[in-house]
Amino acid sequence: MNGEAHRVRLLLQAGAHDRPCLLLTEGDGPASRLADRMESMQTSLAGRLLGRTRDLLVAGGMSSNDLGLLAGQLADALAEVLVVAESRRRRLPGVADHVPVFVLPGLRAYSLHIFPGQDLASAPAARRHVRDTVQPWNLPPEAVDDLELITGELVANALEHTDSRSLTVTCGLTAEAAAVGVTDEGESGAAVVPEVPKGEQENGRGLLITQALAARWGSLRTGGGLTVWAEVPAVGGRGRGAMRLT
């Protein structure tokens, strides 16, 4: 490591207490090359697992136990690939260092569900889905309530401000926090990072609710679309006084 090191990359391994493990690097040192090889190995393993899964599904005849085992392996592979993708995204110029729970190492549970993007019924459906998803995670009751409410507001916001054909709702859990994210397709044009409304402004009131309930929240650009996410504590009380990270 030298005095010119200025790039921070997210590593696959979790640090102490499941914290993200970061590498400060100039981009071409031994540690960086080792991290590159590990990322390449992980994506290759995920690709082989995906191919094997497709072959098994085509062949049929899998028992429920086999399907459960395969689903667990796919979830683990997806969690690792998400870390690789986020690590590479964060090395692009101008990308913030903060990321939501569902792309960090130490992921204990993960869920992804796609809803119609031009159907107002998607907001209540997404709320029910998130409540059903996080209920077995042993979160405090207020955390479950907050995630459900935040989801409804973020989906409603995406329905109002984009022409997306679909909306993707993602949930994630680590030892310290649970998160929900809503990703649109940005069909109405370039995705716009949402701002908390001021004064008597009526539009975007759902973001005020999100800010009030979340321990932290923010947005991530995903291709032409946008993911707006929020986290709540997995233990203890509500976060309140949230900060916005983009």
mmCIF file of C-alpha atoms in Angstrom:
data_model
loop_
_atom_site.group_PDB
_atom_site.id
_atom_site.type_symbol
_atom_site.label_atom_id
_atom_site.label_comp_id
_atom_site.label_asym_id
_atom_site.label_seq_id
_atom_site.Cartn_x
_atom_site.Cartn_y
_atom_site.Cartn_z
ATOM 1 C CA MET A 1 0.000 0.000 0.000
ATOM 2 C CA ASN A 2 1.313 3.432 -0.848
ATOM 3 C CA GLY A 3 0.376 7.037 -0.235
ATOM 4 C CA GLU A 4 -1.519 7.193 -3.535
ATOM 5 C CA ALA A 5 -4.099 4.565 -2.528
ATOM 6 C CA HIS A 6 -7.485 6.138 -3.063
ATOM 7 C CA ARG A 7 -9.917 3.398 -4.108
ATOM 8 C CA VAL A 8 -12.142 1.509 -1.690
ATOM 9 C CA ARG A 9 -13.528 -1.869 -2.723
ATOM 10 C CA LEU A 10 -15.972 -4.154 -0.981
ATOM 11 C CA LEU A 11 -14.634 -7.672 -0.391
ATOM 12 C CA LEU A 12 -16.552 -10.948 -0.373
ATOM 13 C CA GLN A 13 -15.488 -11.813 3.162
ATOM 14 C CA ALA A 14 -17.350 -10.260 6.060
ATOM 15 C CA GLY A 15 -15.399 -8.480 8.772
ATOM 16 C CA ALA A 16 -15.918 -8.587 12.530
ATOM 17 C CA HIS A 17 -19.569 -8.740 13.630
ATOM 18 C CA ASP A 18 -20.634 -9.251 9.985
ATOM 19 C CA ARG A 19 -19.480 -5.751 9.099
ATOM 20 C CA PRO A 20 -18.504 -5.141 5.450
ATOM 21 C CA CYS A 21 -14.825 -5.809 4.780
ATOM 22 C CA LEU A 22 -13.217 -3.005 2.773
ATOM 23 C CA LEU A 23 -9.868 -2.782 0.988
ATOM 24 C CA LEU A 24 -8.125 0.564 0.516
ATOM 25 C CA THR A 25 -6.107 0.133 -2.648
ATOM 26 C CA GLU A 26 -4.382 1.871 -5.526
ATOM 27 C CA GLY A 27 -6.105 -0.693 -7.764
ATOM 28 C CA ASP A 28 -3.228 -2.886 -8.943
ATOM 29 C CA GLY A 29 -1.524 -4.325 -5.867
ATOM 30 C CA PRO A 30 -1.267 -7.971 -4.740
ATOM 31 C CA ALA A 31 -4.349 -7.684 -2.530
ATOM 32 C CA SER A 32 -6.375 -6.224 -5.406
ATOM 33 C CA ARG A 33 -5.286 -8.993 -7.774
ATOM 34 C CA LEU A 34 -6.218 -11.622 -5.177
ATOM 35 C CA ALA A 35 -9.622 -9.979 -4.718
ATOM 36 C CA ASP A 36 -10.087 -9.968 -8.507
ATOM 37 C CA ARG A 37 -9.366 -13.709 -8.658
ATOM 38 C CA MET A 38 -11.788 -14.428 -5.820
ATOM 39 C CA GLU A 39 -14.541 -12.407 -7.528
ATOM 40 C CA SER A 40 -13.922 -14.197 -10.818
ATOM 41 C CA MET A 41 -14.036 -17.574 -9.064
ATOM 42 C CA GLN A 42 -17.295 -16.719 -7.301
ATOM 43 C CA THR A 43 -19.058 -15.524 -10.447
ATOM 44 C CA SER A 44 -17.848 -18.624 -12.285
ATOM 45 C CA LEU A 45 -19.201 -20.881 -9.518
ATOM 46 C CA ALA A 46 -22.531 -19.041 -9.618
ATOM 47 C CA GLY A 47 -22.704 -19.518 -13.374
ATOM 48 C CA ARG A 48 -22.075 -23.249 -13.089
ATOM 49 C CA LEU A 49 -24.696 -23.541 -10.355
ATOM 50 C CA LEU A 50 -27.206 -21.721 -12.546
ATOM 51 C CA GLY A 51 -26.492 -24.101 -15.422
ATOM 52 C CA ARG A 52 -26.870 -27.114 -13.144
ATOM 53 C CA THR A 53 -30.157 -25.732 -11.816
ATOM 54 C CA ARG A 54 -31.562 -25.325 -15.310
ATOM 55 C CA ASP A 55 -30.554 -28.890 -16.220
ATOM 56 C CA LEU A 56 -32.201 -30.293 -13.083
ATOM 57 C CA LEU A 57 -35.401 -28.329 -13.654
ATOM 58 C CA VAL A 58 -35.616 -29.567 -17.235
ATOM 59 C CA ALA A 59 -34.997 -33.154 -16.124
ATOM 60 C CA GLY A 60 -37.691 -32.918 -13.436
ATOM 61 C CA GLY A 61 -38.309 -35.472 -10.706
ATOM 62 C CA MET A 62 -36.681 -33.427 -7.920
ATOM 63 C CA SER A 63 -37.921 -34.017 -4.385
ATOM 64 C CA SER A 64 -38.934 -31.173 -2.082
ATOM 65 C CA ASN A 65 -35.744 -31.726 -0.070
ATOM 66 C CA ASP A 66 -33.633 -31.438 -3.228
ATOM 67 C CA LEU A 67 -35.467 -28.257 -4.231
ATOM 68 C CA GLY A 68 -34.942 -26.775 -0.767
ATOM 69 C CA LEU A 69 -31.218 -27.532 -0.883
ATOM 70 C CA LEU A 70 -30.932 -26.081 -4.371
ATOM 71 C CA ALA A 71 -32.804 -22.945 -3.350
ATOM 72 C CA GLY A 72 -30.403 -22.434 -0.443
ATOM 73 C CA GLN A 73 -27.387 -22.833 -2.722
ATOM 74 C CA LEU A 74 -28.846 -20.380 -5.219
ATOM 75 C CA ALA A 75 -29.561 -17.853 -2.461
ATOM 76 C CA ASP A 76 -25.968 -18.092 -1.207
ATOM 77 C CA ALA A 77 -24.607 -17.707 -4.739
ATOM 78 C CA LEU A 78 -26.866 -14.732 -5.421
ATOM 79 C CA ALA A 79 -25.765 -13.017 -2.205
ATOM 80 C CA GLU A 80 -22.110 -13.422 -3.209
ATOM 81 C CA VAL A 81 -22.688 -12.213 -6.762
ATOM 82 C CA LEU A 82 -24.566 -9.173 -5.447
ATOM 83 C CA VAL A 83 -21.514 -8.316 -3.347
ATOM 84 C CA VAL A 84 -19.277 -8.680 -6.420
ATOM 85 C CA ALA A 85 -21.603 -6.470 -8.464
ATOM 86 C CA GLU A 86 -21.746 -3.830 -5.745
ATOM 87 C CA SER A 87 -17.978 -3.931 -5.291
ATOM 88 C CA ARG A 88 -17.475 -3.259 -8.980
ATOM 89 C CA ARG A 89 -20.188 -0.591 -9.085
ATOM 90 C CA ARG A 90 -18.595 1.250 -6.197
ATOM 91 C CA ARG A 91 -15.279 1.421 -8.046
ATOM 92 C CA LEU A 92 -16.895 3.516 -10.781
ATOM 93 C CA PRO A 93 -16.190 7.274 -10.565
ATOM 94 C CA GLY A 94 -18.596 9.248 -8.428
ATOM 95 C CA VAL A 95 -20.273 6.300 -6.684
ATOM 96 C CA ALA A 96 -21.019 6.654 -2.974
ATOM 97 C CA ASP A 97 -19.419 4.361 -0.412
ATOM 98 C CA HIS A 98 -22.650 3.495 1.407
ATOM 99 C CA VAL A 99 -24.753 0.511 0.393
ATOM 100 C CA PRO A 100 -27.952 -1.072 1.725
ATOM 101 C CA VAL A 101 -28.064 -4.236 3.791
ATOM 102 C CA PHE A 102 -29.163 -6.519 0.964
ATOM 103 C CA VAL A 103 -25.871 -6.152 -0.939
ATOM 104 C CA LEU A 104 -23.532 -6.570 2.036
ATOM 105 C CA PRO A 105 -21.643 -9.617 3.322
ATOM 106 C CA GLY A 106 -23.211 -11.350 6.306
ATOM 107 C CA LEU A 107 -26.615 -11.578 4.641
ATOM 108 C CA ARG A 108 -28.821 -13.913 6.709
ATOM 109 C CA ALA A 109 -31.993 -13.803 4.632
ATOM 110 C CA TYR A 110 -32.927 -12.433 1.228
ATOM 111 C CA SER A 111 -36.086 -12.081 -0.839
ATOM 112 C CA LEU A 112 -36.896 -10.662 -4.281
ATOM 113 C CA HIS A 113 -40.351 -10.336 -5.822
ATOM 114 C CA ILE A 114 -41.553 -8.596 -8.983
ATOM 115 C CA PHE A 115 -44.868 -6.715 -9.138
ATOM 116 C CA PRO A 116 -46.733 -5.133 -12.083
ATOM 117 C CA GLY A 117 -45.507 -1.590 -12.593
ATOM 118 C CA GLN A 118 -48.726 -0.063 -13.868
ATOM 119 C CA ASP A 119 -51.184 -1.519 -11.391
ATOM 120 C CA LEU A 120 -52.178 0.438 -8.288
ATOM 121 C CA ALA A 121 -52.892 -2.871 -6.553
ATOM 122 C CA SER A 122 -49.121 -3.471 -6.497
ATOM 123 C CA ALA A 123 -48.671 -1.169 -3.485
ATOM 124 C CA PRO A 124 -50.907 -3.121 -1.057
ATOM 125 C CA ALA A 125 -49.707 -6.413 -2.568
ATOM 126 C CA ALA A 126 -46.080 -5.423 -1.947
ATOM 127 C CA ARG A 127 -46.905 -4.447 1.638
ATOM 128 C CA ARG A 128 -48.446 -7.857 2.297
ATOM 129 C CA HIS A 129 -45.518 -9.598 0.625
ATOM 130 C CA VAL A 130 -42.945 -7.786 2.750
ATOM 131 C CA ARG A 131 -44.850 -8.453 5.988
ATOM 132 C CA ASP A 132 -45.142 -12.153 5.122
ATOM 133 C CA THR A 133 -41.455 -12.264 4.154
ATOM 134 C CA VAL A 134 -39.978 -10.587 7.234
ATOM 135 C CA GLN A 135 -42.383 -12.048 9.788
ATOM 136 C CA PRO A 136 -40.231 -15.210 10.291
ATOM 137 C CA TRP A 137 -37.085 -13.106 10.744
ATOM 138 C CA ASN A 138 -37.779 -12.514 14.468
ATOM 139 C CA LEU A 139 -37.725 -8.735 14.079
ATOM 140 C CA PRO A 140 -39.289 -6.415 16.661
ATOM 141 C CA PRO A 141 -42.983 -5.883 15.838
ATOM 142 C CA GLU A 142 -42.384 -2.192 15.157
ATOM 143 C CA ALA A 143 -39.675 -3.069 12.618
ATOM 144 C CA VAL A 144 -42.096 -5.301 10.714
ATOM 145 C CA ASP A 145 -44.715 -2.521 10.762
ATOM 146 C CA ASP A 146 -42.175 0.053 9.578
ATOM 147 C CA LEU A 147 -40.901 -2.097 6.708
ATOM 148 C CA GLU A 148 -44.449 -2.782 5.566
ATOM 149 C CA LEU A 149 -45.377 0.907 5.629
ATOM 150 C CA ILE A 150 -42.157 2.024 3.934
ATOM 151 C CA THR A 151 -42.674 -0.554 1.181
ATOM 152 C CA GLY A 152 -46.161 0.717 0.430
ATOM 153 C CA GLU A 153 -44.929 4.304 0.216
ATOM 154 C CA LEU A 154 -41.938 3.498 -1.998
ATOM 155 C CA VAL A 155 -43.999 1.366 -4.377
ATOM 156 C CA ALA A 156 -46.699 4.041 -4.556
ATOM 157 C CA ASN A 157 -44.007 6.619 -5.306
ATOM 158 C CA ALA A 158 -42.624 4.470 -8.150
ATOM 159 C CA LEU A 159 -46.117 3.868 -9.548
ATOM 160 C CA GLU A 160 -46.788 7.600 -9.594
ATOM 161 C CA HIS A 161 -43.506 8.821 -11.029
ATOM 162 C CA THR A 162 -42.440 6.110 -13.521
ATOM 163 C CA ASP A 163 -44.005 4.156 -16.356
ATOM 164 C CA SER A 164 -42.185 0.966 -15.392
ATOM 165 C CA ARG A 165 -43.693 -2.272 -16.612
ATOM 166 C CA SER A 166 -42.510 -3.965 -13.426
ATOM 167 C CA LEU A 167 -41.279 -3.047 -9.953
ATOM 168 C CA THR A 168 -38.861 -5.228 -8.025
ATOM 169 C CA VAL A 169 -39.146 -5.375 -4.241
ATOM 170 C CA THR A 170 -36.088 -6.683 -2.403
ATOM 171 C CA CYS A 171 -35.723 -7.539 1.290
ATOM 172 C CA GLY A 172 -32.554 -8.371 3.185
ATOM 173 C CA LEU A 173 -31.494 -9.167 6.740
ATOM 174 C CA THR A 174 -28.159 -8.982 8.561
ATOM 175 C CA ALA A 175 -27.412 -9.307 12.259
ATOM 176 C CA GLU A 176 -28.063 -5.605 12.837
ATOM 177 C CA ALA A 177 -30.583 -4.392 10.271
ATOM 178 C CA ALA A 178 -33.372 -5.339 7.885
ATOM 179 C CA ALA A 179 -33.886 -3.513 4.609
ATOM 180 C CA VAL A 180 -36.367 -3.142 1.784
ATOM 181 C CA GLY A 181 -35.664 -1.758 -1.676
ATOM 182 C CA VAL A 182 -37.968 -0.858 -4.568
ATOM 183 C CA THR A 183 -36.456 -0.824 -8.055
ATOM 184 C CA ASP A 184 -38.184 0.755 -11.052
ATOM 185 C CA GLU A 185 -37.264 0.544 -14.720
ATOM 186 C CA GLY A 186 -37.130 4.283 -15.331
ATOM 187 C CA GLU A 187 -39.480 3.918 -18.294
ATOM 188 C CA SER A 188 -40.483 7.575 -18.197
ATOM 189 C CA GLY A 189 -36.899 8.607 -18.980
ATOM 190 C CA ALA A 190 -33.786 8.984 -16.846
ATOM 191 C CA ALA A 191 -34.407 7.963 -13.267
ATOM 192 C CA VAL A 192 -34.582 10.931 -10.907
ATOM 193 C CA VAL A 193 -33.257 10.643 -7.377
ATOM 194 C CA PRO A 194 -36.216 11.488 -5.132
ATOM 195 C CA GLU A 195 -36.069 14.435 -2.765
ATOM 196 C CA VAL A 196 -37.882 14.843 0.543
ATOM 197 C CA PRO A 197 -40.675 17.427 0.044
ATOM 198 C CA LYS A 198 -40.489 20.802 1.755
ATOM 199 C CA GLY A 199 -43.057 23.166 3.158
ATOM 200 C CA GLU A 200 -46.601 22.620 1.889
ATOM 201 C CA GLN A 201 -45.501 20.487 -1.059
ATOM 202 C CA GLU A 202 -47.833 17.502 -1.404
ATOM 203 C CA ASN A 203 -45.920 15.246 -3.808
ATOM 204 C CA GLY A 204 -43.444 12.843 -2.297
ATOM 205 C CA ARG A 205 -44.962 12.744 1.184
ATOM 206 C CA GLY A 206 -44.129 9.027 1.280
ATOM 207 C CA LEU A 207 -40.446 9.957 1.437
ATOM 208 C CA LEU A 208 -41.135 11.952 4.597
ATOM 209 C CA ILE A 209 -42.633 8.790 6.099
ATOM 210 C CA THR A 210 -39.628 6.786 4.929
ATOM 211 C CA GLN A 211 -37.221 9.301 6.444
ATOM 212 C CA ALA A 212 -39.124 9.282 9.735
ATOM 213 C CA LEU A 213 -39.217 5.486 10.076
ATOM 214 C CA ALA A 214 -35.863 4.379 8.641
ATOM 215 C CA ALA A 215 -32.545 4.259 10.443
ATOM 216 C CA ARG A 216 -31.051 5.203 7.072
ATOM 217 C CA TRP A 217 -32.281 5.331 3.498
ATOM 218 C CA GLY A 218 -30.984 6.204 0.077
ATOM 219 C CA SER A 219 -30.984 5.429 -3.618
ATOM 220 C CA LEU A 220 -28.915 3.437 -6.086
ATOM 221 C CA ARG A 221 -28.985 3.875 -9.832
ATOM 222 C CA THR A 222 -29.480 0.548 -11.607
ATOM 223 C CA GLY A 223 -29.060 0.920 -15.349
ATOM 224 C CA GLY A 224 -31.822 3.224 -16.530
ATOM 225 C CA GLY A 225 -33.844 2.756 -13.353
ATOM 226 C CA LEU A 226 -33.518 3.552 -9.688
ATOM 227 C CA THR A 227 -33.593 1.610 -6.426
ATOM 228 C CA VAL A 228 -34.844 3.468 -3.364
ATOM 229 C CA TRP A 229 -34.100 1.578 -0.162
ATOM 230 C CA ALA A 230 -34.533 1.898 3.582
ATOM 231 C CA GLU A 231 -33.236 0.073 6.645
ATOM 232 C CA VAL A 232 -34.595 -0.440 10.148
ATOM 233 C CA PRO A 233 -32.816 -1.979 13.163
ATOM 234 C CA ALA A 234 -33.128 -5.748 13.433
ATOM 235 C CA VAL A 235 -33.054 -5.435 17.231
ATOM 236 C CA GLY A 236 -34.127 -2.759 19.676
ATOM 237 C CA GLY A 237 -36.181 0.294 18.834
ATOM 238 C CA ARG A 238 -36.793 2.331 15.722
ATOM 239 C CA GLY A 239 -33.987 4.231 14.091
ATOM 240 C CA ARG A 240 -35.578 7.676 13.679
ATOM 241 C CA GLY A 241 -33.623 10.715 12.658
ATOM 242 C CA ALA A 242 -32.467 8.942 9.497
ATOM 243 C CA MET A 243 -29.795 10.141 7.116
ATOM 244 C CA ARG A 244 -30.057 9.865 3.353
ATOM 245 C CA LEU A 245 -27.275 8.069 1.479
ATOM 246 C CA THR A 246 -27.137 8.147 -2.318
#
